[in-house]
Short mmCIF file of C-alpha atoms and ligand atoms in Angstrom, two decimals:
data_model
loop_
_atom_site.label_atom_id
_atom_site.label_comp_id
_atom_site.label_asym_id
_atom_site.label_seq_id
_atom_site.Cartn_x
_atom_site.Cartn_y
_atom_site.Cartn_z
CA MET A 90 0.10 -0.07 -0.03
CA LEU A 91 1.25 3.62 -0.77
CA SER A 92 0.77 6.28 1.60
CA GLN A 93 -1.08 9.23 1.06
CA LYS A 94 2.02 11.48 1.00
CA THR A 95 3.61 9.13 -1.69
CA ILE A 96 0.58 9.08 -3.63
CA GLU A 97 0.39 12.71 -3.88
CA ILE A 98 4.06 13.32 -4.93
CA VAL A 99 3.99 10.66 -7.58
CA LYS A 100 0.48 12.37 -8.79
CA SER A 101 1.83 15.99 -8.70
CA THR A 102 5.05 15.13 -10.55
CA ALA A 103 3.49 12.83 -13.27
CA PRO A 104 2.85 15.91 -15.61
CA ILE A 105 6.68 16.96 -15.26
CA LEU A 106 7.85 13.42 -16.26
CA ALA A 107 5.46 13.07 -18.93
CA GLU A 108 6.89 16.39 -20.28
CA ARG A 109 10.03 14.92 -20.38
CA GLY A 110 9.08 11.45 -20.57
CA THR A 111 10.67 10.46 -24.10
CA GLU A 112 13.73 11.99 -22.91
CA ILE A 113 13.67 9.90 -19.63
CA THR A 114 12.76 6.55 -21.39
CA THR A 115 15.15 7.21 -24.26
CA TYR A 116 18.17 7.77 -21.57
CA PHE A 117 16.69 4.81 -19.56
CA TYR A 118 16.78 2.60 -22.50
CA LYS A 119 20.63 3.63 -23.40
CA THR A 120 21.90 2.96 -19.99
CA MET A 121 19.77 -0.43 -19.51
CA PHE A 122 20.97 -1.78 -22.87
CA GLU A 123 24.71 -0.90 -22.00
CA ALA A 124 24.50 -2.76 -18.57
CA HIS A 125 22.33 -5.38 -19.93
CA PRO A 126 22.65 -6.11 -23.55
CA GLU A 127 21.32 -9.49 -23.13
CA LEU A 128 17.94 -7.72 -23.09
CA LEU A 129 18.67 -6.74 -26.81
CA ASN A 130 17.56 -10.48 -27.41
CA ILE A 131 13.96 -9.60 -26.26
CA PHE A 132 13.41 -5.83 -27.42
CA ASN A 133 12.87 -4.79 -30.83
CA PHE A 134 15.80 -2.79 -32.16
CA VAL A 135 13.81 -0.89 -34.75
CA ASN A 136 11.19 -0.12 -32.17
CA GLN A 137 13.82 1.33 -29.95
CA LYS A 138 15.61 3.31 -32.82
CA LYS A 139 12.18 4.85 -34.28
CA GLY A 140 11.64 5.92 -30.41
CA ARG A 141 8.10 3.96 -30.69
CA GLN A 142 8.93 2.07 -27.60
CA GLN A 143 10.01 5.04 -25.60
CA THR A 144 6.87 6.79 -26.19
CA ALA A 145 4.77 3.47 -25.55
CA LEU A 146 6.82 3.06 -22.12
CA ALA A 147 6.69 6.69 -21.40
CA ASN A 148 3.13 6.79 -21.78
CA THR A 149 2.10 3.79 -19.61
CA VAL A 150 4.44 4.65 -16.73
CA TYR A 151 2.89 8.31 -16.51
CA ALA A 152 -0.70 7.09 -17.03
CA ALA A 153 -0.20 4.54 -14.30
CA ALA A 154 1.31 7.25 -12.10
CA THR A 155 -1.88 9.73 -12.85
CA TYR A 156 -4.14 6.53 -11.80
CA ILE A 157 -1.75 5.43 -9.00
CA ASP A 158 -4.68 5.21 -6.28
CA GLN A 159 -7.15 3.61 -8.87
CA LEU A 160 -4.82 1.08 -10.96
CA GLU A 161 -8.04 -0.81 -11.75
CA VAL A 162 -9.15 1.85 -14.43
CA LEU A 163 -5.46 1.04 -16.40
CA LEU A 164 -6.41 -3.20 -16.44
CA PRO A 165 -7.62 -3.37 -19.88
CA ALA A 166 -4.58 -1.55 -21.30
CA VAL A 167 -2.48 -3.61 -18.49
CA LYS A 168 -3.78 -6.95 -20.07
CA GLN A 169 -3.05 -5.94 -23.63
CA ILE A 170 0.73 -5.12 -22.57
CA ALA A 171 0.87 -7.98 -20.54
CA TYR A 172 -0.11 -10.16 -23.46
CA LYS A 173 2.76 -8.84 -25.36
CA HIS A 174 5.24 -9.20 -22.50
CA ARG A 175 4.09 -12.86 -21.96
CA SER A 176 4.42 -13.45 -25.86
CA LEU A 177 8.00 -12.29 -25.61
CA ASN A 178 8.72 -14.24 -22.40
CA VAL A 179 9.43 -11.35 -20.36
CA LYS A 180 9.86 -12.51 -16.70
CA LYS A 181 9.21 -11.35 -13.04
CA GLU A 182 12.99 -11.07 -12.75
CA HIS A 183 13.12 -8.60 -15.60
CA TYR A 184 11.06 -5.92 -13.53
CA PRO A 185 13.44 -4.93 -11.03
CA ILE A 186 16.41 -4.13 -14.02
CA VAL A 187 13.68 -2.20 -15.68
CA GLY A 188 12.95 -0.37 -12.11
CA GLU A 189 16.37 0.29 -11.40
CA TYR A 190 17.21 2.06 -14.85
CA LEU A 191 14.03 3.85 -14.65
CA LEU A 192 14.74 5.24 -11.69
CA LYS A 193 18.13 6.32 -12.56
CA ALA A 194 16.81 7.96 -15.72
CA ILE A 195 14.44 10.02 -13.73
CA LYS A 196 17.54 11.31 -11.41
CA ASP A 197 19.84 11.93 -14.03
CA VAL A 198 17.63 13.57 -16.49
CA LEU A 199 15.67 15.84 -13.88
CA GLY A 200 18.85 16.41 -11.81
CA ASP A 201 18.26 18.62 -8.83
CA ALA A 202 14.52 18.67 -9.57
CA ALA A 203 14.31 14.88 -8.73
CA THR A 204 14.68 15.30 -4.86
CA PRO A 205 15.25 12.16 -2.68
CA ASP A 206 11.39 12.32 -1.49
CA ILE A 207 10.27 12.58 -5.22
CA LEU A 208 12.60 9.64 -6.16
CA LYS A 209 11.40 7.56 -2.97
CA ALA A 210 7.69 8.07 -4.18
CA TRP A 211 8.69 7.05 -7.76
CA GLU A 212 10.54 4.00 -6.48
CA GLU A 213 7.56 2.87 -4.49
CA ALA A 214 5.12 3.64 -7.26
CA TYR A 215 7.19 1.54 -9.87
CA GLY A 216 7.06 -1.47 -7.38
CA VAL A 217 3.29 -1.21 -7.17
CA ILE A 218 2.86 -0.77 -11.22
CA ALA A 219 5.25 -3.48 -11.73
CA SER A 220 3.13 -6.13 -9.34
CA VAL A 221 0.15 -5.27 -11.20
CA PHE A 222 1.95 -6.37 -14.50
CA ILE A 223 3.99 -9.18 -12.77
CA ASP A 224 0.74 -10.77 -11.29
CA VAL A 225 -1.66 -10.42 -14.75
CA GLU A 226 1.49 -11.94 -16.58
CA GLN A 227 1.68 -14.63 -13.65
CA GLU A 228 -1.81 -15.70 -14.33
CA MET A 229 -1.01 -15.73 -18.19
CA TYR A 230 1.92 -17.95 -17.77
CA GLU A 231 -0.39 -20.56 -16.09
CA GLN A 232 -3.17 -20.44 -18.33
CA THR A 233 -0.90 -20.72 -21.24
CA LYS A 234 1.39 -23.54 -19.80
CA ALA A 235 -1.88 -25.67 -18.99
CA VAL A 236 -3.60 -25.03 -22.77
CA ALA A 237 -0.20 -24.41 -24.98
CA TRP A 238 3.68 -24.46 -24.39
CA GLU A 239 5.93 -22.46 -22.32
CA GLY A 240 8.34 -20.27 -23.66
CA PHE A 241 9.41 -20.54 -27.54
CA LYS A 242 8.74 -24.04 -28.95
CA ASP A 243 9.93 -25.05 -32.29
CA PHE A 244 7.76 -25.54 -35.25
CA ARG A 245 8.41 -26.76 -38.74
CA ILE A 246 7.15 -24.92 -41.98
CA VAL A 247 5.14 -27.34 -43.87
CA ARG A 248 3.63 -25.14 -46.90
CA LYS A 249 4.38 -21.76 -48.22
CA GLU A 250 1.91 -19.98 -49.99
CA LYS A 251 1.88 -16.82 -52.03
CA GLU A 252 -1.17 -14.61 -51.19
CA SER A 253 -0.09 -11.38 -53.31
CA SER A 254 2.71 -10.30 -54.84
CA MET A 255 3.85 -8.66 -51.40
CA ILE A 256 2.25 -11.11 -48.78
CA THR A 257 3.04 -14.93 -48.39
CA SER A 258 1.73 -17.21 -45.80
CA PHE A 259 3.84 -19.92 -43.80
CA TYR A 260 1.73 -22.87 -42.46
CA LEU A 261 3.51 -24.27 -39.22
CA GLU A 262 3.32 -27.36 -37.58
CA ALA A 263 4.73 -28.19 -34.02
CA LYS A 264 7.96 -30.24 -34.40
CA ASP A 265 7.14 -32.63 -31.45
CA GLU A 266 3.54 -33.01 -33.20
CA THR A 267 1.59 -31.99 -30.15
CA THR A 268 -1.87 -30.55 -31.01
CA ILE A 269 -2.30 -26.86 -31.75
CA PRO A 270 -3.72 -24.88 -28.92
CA ASN A 271 -7.41 -23.49 -29.55
CA PHE A 272 -6.39 -19.85 -29.98
CA LYS A 273 -8.82 -16.81 -30.22
CA PRO A 274 -9.61 -15.44 -33.71
CA GLY A 275 -7.41 -12.30 -33.86
CA GLN A 276 -4.46 -13.13 -31.70
CA TYR A 277 -0.83 -13.19 -32.84
CA VAL A 278 2.22 -15.25 -32.22
CA THR A 279 5.80 -14.19 -31.59
CA VAL A 280 8.45 -14.95 -34.03
CA ARG A 281 12.21 -15.68 -32.70
CA LEU A 282 14.96 -15.81 -35.13
CA GLU A 283 18.70 -16.16 -35.17
CA ILE A 284 19.57 -14.58 -38.30
CA PRO A 285 23.50 -15.17 -39.39
CA GLY A 286 25.36 -11.79 -39.04
CA GLU A 287 23.10 -10.49 -36.13
CA THR A 288 24.60 -10.03 -32.85
CA TYR A 289 21.16 -10.53 -31.01
CA LEU A 290 18.03 -12.70 -31.41
CA LEU A 291 15.26 -10.97 -33.58
CA ASN A 292 11.57 -11.27 -32.36
CA ARG A 293 8.36 -10.42 -34.21
CA GLN A 294 4.67 -10.65 -33.81
CA TYR A 295 2.63 -12.20 -36.48
CA SER A 296 -1.31 -12.31 -36.35
CA LEU A 297 -2.58 -15.87 -36.91
CA SER A 298 -4.33 -15.55 -40.41
CA ASP A 299 -6.14 -18.82 -40.30
CA SER A 300 -9.44 -19.76 -38.06
CA PRO A 301 -8.64 -22.06 -34.87
CA GLY A 302 -9.05 -25.73 -34.70
CA LYS A 303 -6.57 -26.75 -37.83
CA LYS A 304 -3.45 -29.12 -37.36
CA TYR A 305 -1.15 -25.77 -38.04
CA LEU A 306 -1.17 -22.35 -37.28
CA ARG A 307 -0.89 -20.03 -40.30
CA ILE A 308 1.27 -16.65 -40.43
CA SER A 309 0.84 -14.46 -43.18
CA ILE A 310 3.64 -12.04 -44.06
CA LYS A 311 4.43 -8.97 -45.87
CA ARG A 312 7.89 -8.49 -47.79
CA GLU A 313 9.08 -5.15 -46.90
CA SER A 314 10.90 -2.93 -49.54
CA GLY A 315 12.64 0.32 -49.53
CA GLU A 316 15.79 1.12 -47.87
CA GLN A 317 13.89 2.31 -44.46
CA LEU A 318 11.58 -0.49 -44.35
CA GLN A 319 14.50 -3.03 -45.40
CA GLU A 320 15.73 -2.62 -41.74
CA GLU A 321 12.09 -2.70 -40.34
CA GLY A 322 11.45 -5.84 -42.40
CA LYS A 323 14.44 -7.66 -41.58
CA VAL A 324 12.41 -10.67 -40.28
CA SER A 325 9.81 -10.67 -42.60
CA ASN A 326 12.28 -10.50 -45.48
CA TYR A 327 14.43 -13.21 -43.85
CA LEU A 328 11.12 -15.67 -43.79
CA HIS A 329 10.20 -14.71 -47.24
CA ASN A 330 13.59 -15.19 -48.61
CA ASN A 331 15.64 -17.80 -46.60
CA MET A 332 13.31 -19.80 -44.85
CA ASP A 333 11.44 -22.71 -46.76
CA ILE A 334 9.26 -25.78 -46.20
CA GLY A 335 11.05 -28.14 -43.87
CA ASP A 336 12.86 -25.30 -41.95
CA THR A 337 12.12 -24.54 -38.15
CA ILE A 338 11.08 -21.35 -36.49
CA ALA A 339 10.58 -20.71 -32.96
CA ILE A 340 7.24 -19.52 -31.74
CA THR A 341 5.15 -18.49 -28.52
CA ALA A 342 1.92 -19.69 -27.79
CA PRO A 343 -0.82 -17.39 -29.26
CA ALA A 344 -1.62 -14.04 -27.48
CA GLY A 345 -3.30 -10.88 -27.59
CA ASP A 346 -6.63 -9.37 -26.76
CA PHE A 347 -7.51 -7.90 -30.22
CA VAL A 348 -10.03 -10.78 -30.40
CA LEU A 349 -13.31 -11.69 -32.04
CA ASP A 350 -16.17 -11.69 -29.59
CA ASP A 351 -17.56 -14.95 -30.33
CA ARG A 352 -20.27 -14.72 -27.39
CA GLU A 353 -22.14 -12.62 -29.49
CA GLU A 354 -24.33 -13.04 -32.79
CA ASN A 355 -24.45 -9.13 -33.43
CA PRO A 356 -23.31 -7.95 -36.96
CA VAL A 357 -19.89 -7.06 -37.27
CA PHE A 358 -17.79 -4.97 -39.59
CA LEU A 359 -14.14 -6.34 -40.48
CA ILE A 360 -12.13 -3.39 -41.69
CA SER A 361 -8.41 -3.70 -42.58
CA GLY A 362 -6.08 -1.89 -44.81
CA GLY A 363 -2.85 -3.67 -46.24
CA VAL A 364 -1.30 -6.40 -44.27
CA GLY A 365 -3.80 -5.61 -41.51
CA ILE A 366 -6.37 -8.15 -43.30
CA THR A 367 -4.50 -11.06 -41.31
CA PRO A 368 -6.21 -11.23 -38.31
CA MET A 369 -9.55 -10.45 -40.42
CA MET A 370 -9.03 -13.61 -42.25
CA SER A 371 -9.24 -15.68 -38.92
CA MET A 372 -12.01 -13.82 -37.36
CA LEU A 373 -13.65 -14.11 -40.89
CA LYS A 374 -13.02 -18.12 -41.52
CA ASP A 375 -14.02 -18.45 -37.69
CA ILE A 376 -17.17 -17.00 -38.38
CA ALA A 377 -18.07 -18.82 -41.35
CA GLU A 378 -17.55 -22.25 -39.51
CA ASN A 379 -18.99 -21.40 -36.33
CA GLN A 380 -21.68 -18.52 -36.67
CA PRO A 381 -22.81 -18.74 -40.20
CA ASN A 382 -25.76 -16.61 -40.03
CA ARG A 383 -24.18 -14.08 -38.09
CA PRO A 384 -24.03 -10.81 -40.44
CA VAL A 385 -20.42 -9.59 -41.91
CA THR A 386 -19.47 -6.49 -43.63
CA PHE A 387 -15.89 -7.21 -44.74
CA ILE A 388 -14.00 -4.01 -45.96
CA HIS A 389 -10.23 -4.03 -47.22
CA ALA A 390 -8.19 -1.60 -48.51
CA ALA A 391 -5.12 -2.30 -50.74
CA LYS A 392 -3.06 -0.17 -53.02
CA ASN A 393 -4.06 -2.39 -56.45
CA GLU A 394 -5.09 -5.70 -57.14
CA GLU A 395 -1.54 -6.91 -57.55
CA VAL A 396 -1.05 -6.55 -53.72
CA HIS A 397 -4.64 -7.56 -52.62
CA ALA A 398 -3.92 -10.55 -50.57
CA PHE A 399 -6.59 -13.42 -50.07
CA LYS A 400 -8.56 -12.51 -52.77
CA LEU A 401 -10.24 -15.82 -53.41
CA GLU A 402 -10.33 -16.93 -50.10
CA VAL A 403 -12.32 -14.07 -48.82
CA LYS A 404 -14.59 -14.61 -51.74
CA GLU A 405 -15.21 -18.21 -51.00
CA THR A 406 -15.48 -17.61 -46.98
CA LEU A 407 -18.10 -14.80 -47.41
CA ASN A 408 -19.82 -17.35 -49.88
CA LYS A 409 -20.42 -19.64 -46.71
CA LEU A 410 -22.07 -16.99 -45.02
CA MET A 411 -25.80 -16.34 -44.94
CA ASN A 412 -25.33 -12.57 -44.65
CA ALA A 413 -22.33 -11.46 -45.86
CA GLU A 414 -20.89 -8.84 -48.10
CA GLY A 415 -17.26 -7.75 -49.06
CA TYR A 416 -16.12 -4.09 -50.19
CA PHE A 417 -12.65 -3.54 -51.70
CA TYR A 418 -10.90 -0.52 -52.12
CA TYR A 419 -7.89 -0.01 -54.21
CA ASP A 420 -5.91 3.30 -54.66
CA ARG A 421 -5.95 2.74 -58.49
CA VAL A 422 -8.36 0.20 -60.32
CA THR A 423 -7.96 -0.39 -63.83
CA ALA A 424 -11.49 -1.50 -64.42
CA ILE A 425 -14.09 -0.75 -62.07
CA ASP A 426 -16.02 -4.08 -61.37
CA GLU A 427 -19.20 -3.29 -59.18
CA SER A 428 -20.18 -6.92 -59.17
CA GLU A 429 -17.02 -7.63 -57.17
CA HIS A 430 -17.64 -4.28 -55.16
CA ILE A 431 -14.28 -2.66 -56.32
CA SER A 432 -13.88 1.03 -55.95
CA GLU A 433 -11.18 3.39 -56.35
CA GLY A 434 -9.89 5.64 -53.48
CA ARG A 435 -10.22 5.47 -49.59
CA ILE A 436 -12.53 3.45 -47.61
CA ASN A 437 -15.60 6.00 -47.13
CA LEU A 438 -17.76 4.50 -44.28
CA ARG A 439 -20.54 6.90 -44.89
CA ASN A 440 -21.46 4.60 -48.03
CA PHE A 441 -22.60 1.89 -45.01
CA LYS A 442 -24.25 4.81 -42.86
CA ASN A 443 -27.72 3.17 -43.45
CA LEU A 444 -26.51 -0.15 -42.28
CA ILE A 445 -24.57 1.23 -39.33
CA ALA A 446 -27.33 3.42 -37.94
CA ASP A 447 -29.82 0.46 -38.33
CA LYS A 448 -28.02 -2.18 -36.44
CA ASP A 449 -25.78 -2.76 -33.12
CA HIS A 450 -22.62 -3.70 -34.96
CA SER A 451 -19.08 -4.29 -33.26
CA PHE A 452 -16.18 -2.80 -35.71
CA TYR A 453 -12.95 -4.70 -35.84
CA ILE A 454 -10.17 -2.62 -37.47
CA CYS A 455 -6.61 -3.37 -38.24
CA GLY A 456 -4.14 -1.83 -40.50
CA PRO A 457 -1.64 1.46 -40.56
CA ALA A 458 -2.05 3.84 -37.80
CA PRO A 459 -3.09 6.64 -40.14
CA PHE A 460 -5.67 4.31 -41.64
CA MET A 461 -7.03 3.41 -38.32
CA LYS A 462 -7.42 6.78 -37.29
CA SER A 463 -9.59 7.62 -40.09
CA MET A 464 -11.49 4.77 -39.78
CA ILE A 465 -12.00 5.32 -36.05
CA ASP A 466 -12.96 9.22 -36.97
CA GLN A 467 -15.31 7.99 -39.58
CA LEU A 468 -17.15 5.93 -37.20
CA GLU A 469 -17.22 8.52 -34.59
CA SER A 470 -18.92 11.13 -37.23
CA LEU A 471 -21.47 8.44 -37.57
CA ASN A 472 -22.42 8.56 -33.95
CA VAL A 473 -20.73 4.93 -33.36
CA LYS A 474 -20.08 4.21 -29.42
CA GLU A 475 -16.31 3.84 -28.47
CA ASP A 476 -16.99 0.69 -27.05
CA ALA A 477 -18.46 -0.87 -30.14
CA ILE A 478 -14.72 -0.11 -31.83
CA ARG A 479 -11.87 -2.52 -31.33
CA TYR A 480 -8.43 -2.19 -33.14
CA GLU A 481 -5.11 -3.79 -33.25
CA PHE A 482 -1.79 -2.13 -33.83
CA PHE A 483 1.33 -3.80 -35.35
CA GLY A 484 3.97 -2.62 -33.45
CA PRO A 485 4.09 -0.52 -29.93
CA SER A 486 0.70 0.93 -29.10
CA ILE A 487 0.83 4.80 -30.01
CA ASN A 488 -1.48 7.40 -29.20
CA LEU A 489 -4.10 7.62 -32.02
CA LYS A 490 -5.08 11.26 -31.26
CA GLU A 491 -1.50 12.24 -32.04
CA THR A 492 -1.37 10.33 -35.25
CA GLN A 493 -2.04 12.59 -38.59
CA ASN A 494 -5.09 11.65 -40.65
CA ALA A 495 -4.20 9.49 -43.72
C1 HEM B 184 6.07 -1.71 -15.21
C2 HEM B 184 6.58 -1.65 -16.12
C3 HEM B 184 6.69 -1.87 -17.61
C4 HEM B 184 5.82 -1.21 -18.27
C5 HEM B 184 4.68 0.07 -17.99
C6 HEM B 184 5.81 -1.58 -19.94
C7 HEM B 184 5.28 -0.89 -20.64
C8 HEM B 184 5.15 -1.40 -22.27
C9 HEM B 184 4.48 -1.11 -23.33
C10 HEM B 184 3.56 0.25 -22.95
C11 HEM B 184 4.80 -1.65 -24.26
C12 HEM B 184 4.27 -1.56 -25.82
C13 HEM B 184 2.97 -2.54 -25.96
C14 HEM B 184 2.42 -2.81 -27.23
O1 HEM B 184 3.70 -3.19 -28.07
O2 HEM B 184 1.36 -2.65 -27.46
C15 HEM B 184 5.65 -2.82 -23.80
C16 HEM B 184 6.40 -3.47 -24.89
C17 HEM B 184 7.50 -4.22 -24.41
N1 HEM B 184 7.99 -4.48 -23.21
FE1 HEM B 184 7.28 -3.52 -21.52
N2 HEM B 184 6.76 -2.57 -19.88
C18 HEM B 184 7.37 -2.88 -18.76
C19 HEM B 184 8.41 -3.66 -17.99
C20 HEM B 184 9.02 -4.50 -19.12
C21 HEM B 184 9.91 -5.50 -18.44
C22 HEM B 184 10.43 -5.68 -17.08
C23 HEM B 184 10.56 -5.85 -19.81
C24 HEM B 184 11.73 -7.09 -19.93
C25 HEM B 184 13.01 -6.58 -19.77
C26 HEM B 184 9.78 -5.35 -20.70
C27 HEM B 184 9.83 -5.83 -22.13
C28 HEM B 184 9.13 -5.26 -23.15
C29 HEM B 184 9.38 -5.54 -24.61
C30 HEM B 184 10.42 -6.75 -25.34
C31 HEM B 184 8.10 -5.17 -25.26
C32 HEM B 184 7.90 -5.18 -26.79
C33 HEM B 184 8.39 -3.88 -27.72
C34 HEM B 184 9.43 -4.34 -28.55
O3 HEM B 184 9.91 -5.26 -28.93
O4 HEM B 184 9.78 -3.11 -29.27
N3 HEM B 184 8.90 -4.54 -20.50
N4 HEM B 184 6.12 -2.35 -22.58
#
């Protein structure tokens, strides 16, 4: 239990720390990695370089400080992060290391402004915040161990299928031939690779793109091009170029809370941009297999037909549903085909306003951050309630309000 005095100090200093948050967390990561380079086997270095992870951690620590006396408010956010931690095998023993370097960063960056009282209050507060994460994660580890496997497990690539000029699916079966756990549509796995020439192991999350209940797990990966994306797409491109049928990759058990609510039968909109289609495939196929009467509106935006993945699979799946339609938007179309519901330009949800106004829908959105912001803004302008909208980030969560519209 934190004392009232500690709570007051933490709350009153949270805004100053938030203001200098990225500076503090950048310093924090630098000093932590210098002292504990082994942690670079867990963290995604690209996210570090781009400052995304710093911002994500800073946002969370200061949000936690603001709500330090009512941490239950943060539980949904904690759960999402805890899934990511669980999927990366972050353990209880890592927390004191993060705590030590976070405190050191506050002290060194703020200088004289960080009085002993302030530092003591933050040390205590970090302990409380960390124990919330540790408890949630402990429960996740136990559940995962009971239904799936602990840590990383070797899987063999048994099939490789091109879904578009950019996206390829990898079908994975456990090397020890154990059954695949029943994940939830929308969840992801972490792939860990040892790439020749790289000092550290590389970890990336990929959504599962097929429905649960198969004897394989399917991930569908976008090849990245362009100088900057080459770095970002190191794992994806290595999988495309160097991994083939028969090769082994290590993955952790499915994780994530961007999942289809399959207890409901209400109509759903599945809205995706680019490779954001992958979790939608899992959701769409699951609905077709288990809730064929559930109304679905599937909307997907791609640059053009060539990069439009899963075209046939989506069409076949929609045909299995009693009440489903698909709509596709390309930046450029060569010939507009209304029977295929293909249009040119960006997704305009106003076109669906009668449908949206009429029914109690849930909306699932996945794609680049500006795309998601645009979709959410459009839904808000159509008076859709916030709790009807769910979305998934690829990469560390960022504040959508700070994202520029596409
Ligand atoms: C109370 C302490 C902590 C807080 C508030 C925190 C917060 C966060 C947040 C907000 C994210 C981004 C989640 C997302 O991707 O959506 C994240 C991801 C991550 N966290 Fe933590 N974290 C904490 C402790 C730790 C510890 C102890 C470790 C292990 C040393 C760790 C390792 C990671 C890693 C590896 C990622 C994925 C980021 C990437 O790969 O770039 N975190 N954490």
